[in-house]
Tab-separated table of C-alpha atoms in Angstrom:
chain	number	residue	atom	x	y	z
X	8	MET	CA	-9.301	-26.330	16.591
X	9	GLU	CA	-10.977	-23.463	14.741
X	10	GLN	CA	-8.900	-20.946	16.696
X	11	PHE	CA	-5.744	-22.725	15.581
X	12	GLN	CA	-6.796	-22.507	11.925
X	13	ARG	CA	-7.570	-18.830	12.289
X	14	ASN	CA	-4.114	-18.175	13.735
X	15	GLU	CA	-2.526	-20.077	10.879
X	16	ILE	CA	-4.414	-17.952	8.354
X	17	GLN	CA	-3.235	-14.784	10.097
X	18	GLU	CA	0.360	-15.999	10.022
X	19	THR	CA	0.111	-16.759	6.325
X	20	LYS	CA	-1.242	-13.272	5.699
X	21	LEU	CA	1.599	-11.781	7.733
X	22	LEU	CA	4.131	-13.791	5.752
X	23	GLU	CA	2.630	-12.644	2.470
X	24	CYS	CA	2.655	-9.085	3.718
X	25	SER	CA	6.317	-9.192	4.757
X	26	ASN	CA	7.211	-10.835	1.440
X	27	ASN	CA	5.493	-7.989	-0.377
X	28	VAL	CA	7.354	-5.458	1.745
X	29	THR	CA	10.642	-7.184	0.946
X	30	LYS	CA	9.812	-7.156	-2.749
X	31	MET	CA	8.827	-3.510	-2.565
X	32	SER	CA	12.002	-2.484	-0.760
X	33	ALA	CA	14.134	-4.490	-3.176
X	34	PHE	CA	12.326	-2.841	-6.076
X	35	PHE	CA	12.778	0.537	-4.418
X	36	THR	CA	16.504	0.055	-3.872
X	37	THR	CA	17.095	-1.140	-7.430
X	38	THR	CA	15.085	1.650	-9.037
X	39	VAL	CA	15.922	4.558	-6.750
X	40	VAL	CA	19.219	3.926	-4.995
X	41	ARG	CA	21.168	2.270	-7.789
X	42	PRO	CA	20.559	4.917	-10.478
X	43	SER	CA	21.651	7.678	-8.097
X	44	TRP	CA	24.755	5.640	-7.208
X	45	VAL	CA	25.486	5.160	-10.911
X	46	MET	CA	25.005	8.872	-11.498
X	47	LYS	CA	27.423	9.663	-8.672
X	48	THR	CA	30.142	7.388	-10.039
X	49	VAL	CA	29.660	8.703	-13.571
X	50	HIS	CA	29.765	12.252	-12.228
X	51	ALA	CA	32.912	11.508	-10.215
X	52	ARG	CA	34.554	10.009	-13.290
X	53	ASP	CA	33.682	13.096	-15.323
X	54	LEU	CA	35.127	15.345	-12.624
X	55	LYS	CA	38.433	13.445	-12.658
X	56	LYS	CA	38.996	14.060	-16.377
């Protein structure tokens, strides 16, 4: 029984960890990838003028 509880705790920790990773990657994509994409489109628009 105790072993089962320990496994459950480990799974919860893993879930929390993967959730944090997902949050981090989402944060990373919104802060790093999007601005560069915006810059590229703005730059492309300026070049077309």
